[in-house]
PDB file of C-alpha atoms in Angstrom:
ATOM      1  CA  MET I 525      58.939  83.906 208.743  1.00 96.00           C
ATOM      2  CA  LEU I 526      59.247  87.229 206.717  1.00 97.00           C
ATOM      3  CA  ILE I 527      59.900  90.401 208.602  1.00 98.00           C
ATOM      4  CA  PHE I 528      59.721  93.789 206.958  1.00 97.00           C
ATOM      5  CA  LEU I 529      61.101  96.616 208.693  1.00 96.00           C
ATOM      6  CA  GLN I 530      59.562  99.687 206.891  1.00 94.00           C
ATOM      7  CA  PRO I 531      56.083  98.901 207.139  1.00 96.00           C
ATOM      8  CA  ARG I 532      56.998  96.868 210.843  1.00 97.00           C
ATOM      9  CA  ILE I 533      54.913  93.756 209.629  1.00 97.00           C
ATOM     10  CA  VAL I 534      56.159  90.067 210.724  1.00 98.00           C
ATOM     11  CA  LEU I 535      54.403  87.287 208.477  1.00 98.00           C
ATOM     12  CA  LEU I 536      53.985  83.946 210.327  1.00 98.00           C
ATOM     13  CA  SER I 537      54.214  80.850 208.664  1.00 96.00           C
ATOM     14  CA  VAL I 538      51.710  78.325 209.483  1.00 97.00           C
ATOM     15  CA  PRO I 539      52.329  74.989 207.681  1.00 95.00           C
ATOM     16  CA  LYS I 540      50.066  74.373 204.823  1.00 95.00           C
ATOM     17  CA  THR I 541      48.456  77.617 204.188  1.00 95.00           C
ATOM     18  CA  GLY I 542      50.155  78.821 201.267  1.00 93.00           C
ATOM     19  CA  THR I 543      53.474  79.813 202.805  1.00 91.00           C
ATOM     20  CA  THR I 544      55.789  78.339 200.134  1.00 90.00           C
ATOM     21  CA  ALA I 545      53.867  80.991 197.650  1.00 92.00           C
ATOM     22  CA  LEU I 546      53.996  84.094 200.258  1.00 94.00           C
ATOM     23  CA  GLU I 547      57.619  83.564 200.440  1.00 93.00           C
ATOM     24  CA  GLN I 548      58.424  82.886 196.953  1.00 93.00           C
ATOM     25  CA  ALA I 549      56.623  86.028 196.102  1.00 94.00           C
ATOM     26  CA  LEU I 550      57.221  88.346 199.222  1.00 96.00           C
ATOM     27  CA  ALA I 551      61.031  87.139 200.494  1.00 95.00           C
ATOM     28  CA  PRO I 552      62.738  89.247 198.013  1.00 94.00           C
ATOM     29  CA  ARG I 553      60.932  92.558 199.633  1.00 95.00           C
ATOM     30  CA  ALA I 554      61.978  91.319 202.976  1.00 97.00           C
ATOM     31  CA  GLU I 555      64.915  92.701 205.272  1.00 96.00           C
ATOM     32  CA  ILE I 556      64.940  89.018 207.623  1.00 96.00           C
ATOM     33  CA  VAL I 557      63.964  85.683 206.318  1.00 96.00           C
ATOM     34  CA  PHE I 558      63.724  82.539 208.199  1.00 94.00           C
ATOM     35  CA  ARG I 559      63.546  79.659 205.468  1.00 87.00           C
ATOM     36  CA  SER I 560      64.191  75.910 204.239  1.00 82.00           C
ATOM     37  CA  ARG I 561      63.988  73.647 207.855  1.00 86.00           C
ATOM     38  CA  PRO I 562      60.561  73.316 209.248  1.00 87.00           C
ATOM     39  CA  GLU I 563      61.648  74.507 212.578  1.00 89.00           C
ATOM     40  CA  ILE I 564      63.353  77.463 211.264  1.00 90.00           C
ATOM     41  CA  LYS I 565      60.584  78.468 208.932  1.00 93.00           C
ATOM     42  CA  HIS I 566      57.669  77.712 211.257  1.00 95.00           C
ATOM     43  CA  LEU I 567      58.163  79.704 214.355  1.00 96.00           C
ATOM     44  CA  LYS I 568      55.380  80.167 216.569  1.00 97.00           C
ATOM     45  CA  LEU I 569      54.345  82.933 217.248  1.00 98.00           C
ATOM     46  CA  ARG I 570      55.648  82.282 221.536  1.00 97.00           C
ATOM     47  CA  GLN I 571      59.007  81.641 219.568  1.00 97.00           C
ATOM     48  CA  TYR I 572      58.753  84.748 217.672  1.00 97.00           C
ATOM     49  CA  ARG I 573      58.014  86.648 220.945  1.00 97.00           C
ATOM     50  CA  SER I 574      60.525  85.063 223.136  1.00 97.00           C
ATOM     51  CA  ARG I 575      63.385  84.921 220.614  1.00 96.00           C
ATOM     52  CA  ILE I 576      63.066  87.155 218.105  1.00 97.00           C
ATOM     53  CA  ARG I 577      61.045  90.341 218.509  1.00 96.00           C
ATOM     54  CA  PRO I 578      63.783  91.096 221.522  1.00 96.00           C
ATOM     55  CA  LEU I 579      65.982  91.486 218.855  1.00 95.00           C
ATOM     56  CA  LEU I 580      63.811  94.234 216.825  1.00 96.00           C
ATOM     57  CA  GLU I 581      63.037  96.268 219.799  1.00 94.00           C
ATOM     58  CA  PRO I 582      66.355  98.387 219.683  1.00 94.00           C
ATOM     59  CA  LEU I 583      64.503  99.471 216.344  1.00 95.00           C
ATOM     60  CA  GLY I 584      62.102 101.547 218.371  1.00 92.00           C
ATOM     61  CA  GLU I 585      58.692 102.410 217.672  1.00 93.00           C
ATOM     62  CA  PRO I 586      56.155 101.489 215.909  1.00 95.00           C
ATOM     63  CA  ALA I 587      55.819  97.995 216.996  1.00 95.00           C
ATOM     64  CA  PHE I 588      55.552  95.335 214.848  1.00 97.00           C
ATOM     65  CA  GLU I 589      52.705  93.716 213.994  1.00 98.00           C
ATOM     66  CA  THR I 590      52.175  89.799 213.182  1.00 98.00           C
ATOM     67  CA  VAL I 591      50.224  88.687 210.063  1.00 98.00           C
ATOM     68  CA  ALA I 592      49.002  85.003 209.767  1.00 98.00           C
ATOM     69  CA  VAL I 593      46.859  82.603 207.730  1.00 98.00           C
ATOM     70  CA  ILE I 594      44.844  79.878 209.062  1.00 98.00           C
ATOM     71  CA  ARG I 595      43.052  77.569 207.032  1.00 97.00           C
ATOM     72  CA  GLU I 596      39.683  75.481 207.369  1.00 98.00           C
ATOM     73  CA  PRO I 597      40.689  73.131 209.696  1.00 97.00           C
ATOM     74  CA  LEU I 598      39.478  69.690 207.591  1.00 97.00           C
ATOM     75  CA  ASP I 599      40.760  71.131 204.293  1.00 96.00           C
ATOM     76  CA  TRP I 600      44.396  71.606 206.220  1.00 97.00           C
ATOM     77  CA  LEU I 601      44.372  67.855 207.492  1.00 97.00           C
ATOM     78  CA  ARG I 602      43.308  67.087 203.646  1.00 96.00           C
ATOM     79  CA  SER I 603      46.125  68.812 202.276  1.00 95.00           C
ATOM     80  CA  TRP I 604      48.615  67.491 204.761  1.00 96.00           C
ATOM     81  CA  TYR I 605      47.607  63.650 204.108  1.00 96.00           C
ATOM     82  CA  ARG I 606      47.859  64.441 200.109  1.00 95.00           C
ATOM     83  CA  PHE I 607      51.241  65.966 200.686  1.00 94.00           C
ATOM     84  CA  ARG I 608      52.141  63.188 203.024  1.00 95.00           C
ATOM     85  CA  ALA I 609      51.016  60.889 200.052  1.00 93.00           C
ATOM     86  CA  ARG I 610      53.500  62.261 197.247  1.00 92.00           C
ATOM     87  CA  ASP I 611      55.699  59.552 195.707  1.00 91.00           C
ATOM     88  CA  GLU I 612      59.082  61.194 197.325  1.00 92.00           C
ATOM     89  CA  LEU I 613      57.784  59.906 200.918  1.00 93.00           C
ATOM     90  CA  ILE I 614      56.542  56.182 199.831  1.00 93.00           C
ATOM     91  CA  GLY I 615      58.826  53.793 202.234  1.00 93.00           C
ATOM     92  CA  HIS I 616      59.120  56.732 204.877  1.00 94.00           C
ATOM     93  CA  ALA I 617      57.486  56.128 208.593  1.00 94.00           C
ATOM     94  CA  ASN I 618      55.379  59.539 207.689  1.00 94.00           C
ATOM     95  CA  SER I 619      53.993  58.401 204.430  1.00 96.00           C
ATOM     96  CA  THR I 620      50.416  58.081 204.137  1.00 96.00           C
ATOM     97  CA  ALA I 621      50.572  56.877 200.467  1.00 93.00           C
ATOM     98  CA  HIS I 622      49.096  53.488 201.534  1.00 93.00           C
ATOM     99  CA  VAL I 623      46.770  54.578 204.265  1.00 95.00           C
ATOM    100  CA  SER I 624      43.461  55.894 204.071  1.00 96.00           C
ATOM    101  CA  PHE I 625      41.948  59.627 204.636  1.00 96.00           C
ATOM    102  CA  GLU I 626      39.419  58.015 207.325  1.00 96.00           C
ATOM    103  CA  ARG I 627      42.632  55.583 208.886  1.00 96.00           C
ATOM    104  CA  PHE I 628      44.666  58.884 208.981  1.00 97.00           C
ATOM    105  CA  ALA I 629      41.987  60.879 210.526  1.00 96.00           C
ATOM    106  CA  ASP I 630      41.609  57.957 213.284  1.00 96.00           C
ATOM    107  CA  ASP I 631      45.183  57.835 214.120  1.00 96.00           C
ATOM    108  CA  TYR I 632      45.425  61.723 214.160  1.00 97.00           C
ATOM    109  CA  LEU I 633      42.526  61.491 217.065  1.00 95.00           C
ATOM    110  CA  ARG I 634      44.165  59.005 218.912  1.00 93.00           C
ATOM    111  CA  PRO I 635      45.134  60.020 222.119  1.00 89.00           C
ATOM    112  CA  GLY I 636      49.152  59.534 223.062  1.00 85.00           C
ATOM    113  CA  ASP I 637      51.494  58.456 220.844  1.00 89.00           C
ATOM    114  CA  ARG I 638      50.209  58.589 217.136  1.00 94.00           C
ATOM    115  CA  PRO I 639      51.638  56.638 214.228  1.00 95.00           C
ATOM    116  CA  ALA I 640      54.531  59.189 212.162  1.00 96.00           C
ATOM    117  CA  HIS I 641      51.798  59.824 209.570  1.00 97.00           C
ATOM    118  CA  ALA I 642      49.656  61.477 211.901  1.00 96.00           C
ATOM    119  CA  ARG I 643      51.999  63.147 214.207  1.00 95.00           C
ATOM    120  CA  LEU I 644      50.462  66.817 213.390  1.00 95.00           C
ATOM    121  CA  GLY I 645      49.162  69.326 216.184  1.00 94.00           C
ATOM    122  CA  ARG I 646      46.625  71.936 215.423  1.00 96.00           C
ATOM    123  CA  GLN I 647      47.056  75.195 213.572  1.00 97.00           C
ATOM    124  CA  SER I 648      45.912  77.123 217.059  1.00 96.00           C
ATOM    125  CA  ASP I 649      49.106  76.293 218.748  1.00 96.00           C
ATOM    126  CA  PHE I 650      51.249  78.649 216.302  1.00 97.00           C
ATOM    127  CA  LEU I 651      48.847  81.574 216.874  1.00 97.00           C
ATOM    128  CA  VAL I 652      48.633  81.705 220.657  1.00 97.00           C
ATOM    129  CA  ASP I 653      50.557  83.644 223.572  1.00 96.00           C
ATOM    130  CA  ASN I 654      51.563  81.768 226.583  1.00 94.00           C
ATOM    131  CA  ASP I 655      48.408  82.343 228.079  1.00 95.00           C
ATOM    132  CA  GLY I 656      46.838  80.050 225.366  1.00 94.00           C
ATOM    133  CA  ARG I 657      45.040  83.314 223.722  1.00 95.00           C
ATOM    134  CA  ILE I 658      44.795  84.166 219.666  1.00 96.00           C
ATOM    135  CA  ALA I 659      47.565  86.983 220.055  1.00 96.00           C
ATOM    136  CA  VAL I 660      48.171  87.473 216.332  1.00 98.00           C
ATOM    137  CA  ASP I 661      46.909  91.262 215.364  1.00 97.00           C
ATOM    138  CA  HIS I 662      46.477  90.167 211.752  1.00 97.00           C
ATOM    139  CA  LEU I 663      44.594  86.702 210.933  1.00 98.00           C
ATOM    140  CA  PHE I 664      43.540  85.841 207.542  1.00 98.00           C
ATOM    141  CA  ARG I 665      41.564  82.787 206.391  1.00 98.00           C
ATOM    142  CA  TYR I 666      43.761  80.886 204.146  1.00 96.00           C
ATOM    143  CA  GLU I 667      40.353  80.496 201.818  1.00 95.00           C
ATOM    144  CA  ALA I 668      40.503  84.579 201.545  1.00 95.00           C
ATOM    145  CA  MET I 669      44.304  85.067 199.903  1.00 95.00           C
ATOM    146  CA  PRO I 670      42.578  87.920 198.053  1.00 95.00           C
ATOM    147  CA  ALA I 671      42.308  89.960 201.245  1.00 96.00           C
ATOM    148  CA  LEU I 672      45.633  88.860 202.529  1.00 97.00           C
ATOM    149  CA  THR I 673      47.436  89.765 199.052  1.00 96.00           C
ATOM    150  CA  GLN I 674      44.989  93.142 199.214  1.00 96.00           C
ATOM    151  CA  PHE I 675      46.521  93.724 202.975  1.00 96.00           C
ATOM    152  CA  LEU I 676      50.282  93.882 202.475  1.00 96.00           C
ATOM    153  CA  ALA I 677      50.324  95.370 199.154  1.00 96.00           C
ATOM    154  CA  GLN I 678      48.754  98.084 201.305  1.00 96.00           C
ATOM    155  CA  ARG I 679      51.271  97.611 203.664  1.00 96.00           C
ATOM    156  CA  LEU I 680      54.077  97.223 201.729  1.00 96.00           C
ATOM    157  CA  GLY I 681      53.441  99.942 198.922  1.00 95.00           C
ATOM    158  CA  LYS I 682      53.598  97.513 196.218  1.00 93.00           C
ATOM    159  CA  PRO I 683      51.319  94.915 194.095  1.00 94.00           C
ATOM    160  CA  VAL I 684      51.824  91.056 195.882  1.00 94.00           C
ATOM    161  CA  ALA I 685      50.865  88.453 193.113  1.00 91.00           C
ATOM    162  CA  LEU I 686      51.278  84.505 194.246  1.00 91.00           C
ATOM    163  CA  ARG I 687      51.789  81.690 192.157  1.00 86.00           C
ATOM    164  CA  ARG I 688      50.775  78.409 192.854  1.00 81.00           C
ATOM    165  CA  SER I 689      53.803  76.284 194.548  1.00 72.00           C
ATOM    166  CA  ASN I 690      54.219  73.166 197.063  1.00 71.00           C
ATOM    167  CA  VAL I 691      50.977  72.195 195.535  1.00 74.00           C
ATOM    168  CA  SER I 692      49.823  68.644 196.990  1.00 78.00           C
ATOM    169  CA  PRO I 693      48.860  65.765 194.791  1.00 80.00           C
ATOM    170  CA  PRO I 694      45.313  64.899 194.227  1.00 86.00           C
ATOM    171  CA  ALA I 695      44.137  62.013 196.457  1.00 89.00           C
ATOM    172  CA  VAL I 696      40.816  60.387 197.931  1.00 92.00           C
ATOM    173  CA  THR I 697      39.771  61.914 201.184  1.00 94.00           C
ATOM    174  CA  ASP I 698      36.355  61.216 201.353  1.00 93.00           C
ATOM    175  CA  LEU I 699      35.144  60.275 205.276  1.00 95.00           C
ATOM    176  CA  ALA I 700      31.949  58.796 206.749  1.00 95.00           C
ATOM    177  CA  PRO I 701      30.125  60.960 208.298  1.00 95.00           C
ATOM    178  CA  GLU I 702      30.094  59.717 211.590  1.00 95.00           C
ATOM    179  CA  ALA I 703      34.107  59.847 211.366  1.00 94.00           C
ATOM    180  CA  GLU I 704      33.578  63.642 209.754  1.00 96.00           C
ATOM    181  CA  ALA I 705      31.568  64.585 212.785  1.00 96.00           C
ATOM    182  CA  ARG I 706      34.424  63.002 215.295  1.00 96.00           C
ATOM    183  CA  LEU I 707      36.929  65.211 213.488  1.00 96.00           C
ATOM    184  CA  ARG I 708      34.870  68.015 213.434  1.00 96.00           C
ATOM    185  CA  ALA I 709      34.011  67.985 216.959  1.00 97.00           C
ATOM    186  CA  ALA I 710      37.778  67.525 217.968  1.00 96.00           C
ATOM    187  CA  LEU I 711      38.734  70.677 215.670  1.00 97.00           C
ATOM    188  CA  ALA I 712      35.827  72.573 217.063  1.00 97.00           C
ATOM    189  CA  ALA I 713      37.968  75.159 218.531  1.00 95.00           C
ATOM    190  CA  ASP I 714      39.921  75.983 215.417  1.00 97.00           C
ATOM    191  CA  HIS I 715      37.166  75.984 213.130  1.00 97.00           C
ATOM    192  CA  ALA I 716      35.640  78.983 215.587  1.00 97.00           C
ATOM    193  CA  ILE I 717      39.483  80.786 215.070  1.00 97.00           C
ATOM    194  CA  TRP I 718      38.760  80.368 211.389  1.00 98.00           C
ATOM    195  CA  GLN I 719      35.464  81.674 211.538  1.00 97.00           C
ATOM    196  CA  ASP I 720      36.439  84.796 213.084  1.00 96.00           C
ATOM    197  CA  ALA I 721      39.483  85.068 210.782  1.00 97.00           C
ATOM    198  CA  ARG I 722      39.384  88.085 208.265  1.00 95.00           C
ATOM    199  CA  GLN I 723      38.059  87.859 205.103  1.00 94.00           C
ATOM    200  CA  ALA I 724      38.539  91.256 203.981  1.00 86.00           C
ATOM    201  CA  PRO I 725      41.997  93.580 204.470  1.00 79.00           C
TER     202      PRO I 725
END
């Protein structure tokens, strides 16, 4: 999470949505940077509101606006699968190196206690308030990253150039039509949020 005091912007860090590239490009311009450990870097909107926003209130008006990115849900899951298939995770419980994507998807949809490699939540959980409503002020599609960088450049007053970073290794992520249909149905709410996200600055 990056906080910019002058333009009153808080950039939330939803995992697997280009956050490392954004951090590398923008951290030098931010007055407050939460990075490294996932539980610090990837604070949810609710956590920001309850823990961090009160610390900013003495700075007065205007209020800080939140910005975040959401990825097409199946593409997001495919990225997680590829990320957990990398060599350095082989032998760890959350490795997907020896698990097919279809098995990964089935395990992700399993109710109750899931295998470590499939323990993932939903992107929407990072974006909702305590009442379960999407409450991010500016939500952009990952697939429309140029729109986000243009928006940020306008607010920060300087161009924003991103470099590819933390790219997951290639892997086979095909699904049988029935399996893909089950996954799309389970992620329908996140897909609707993604569809409504901004594609223009």
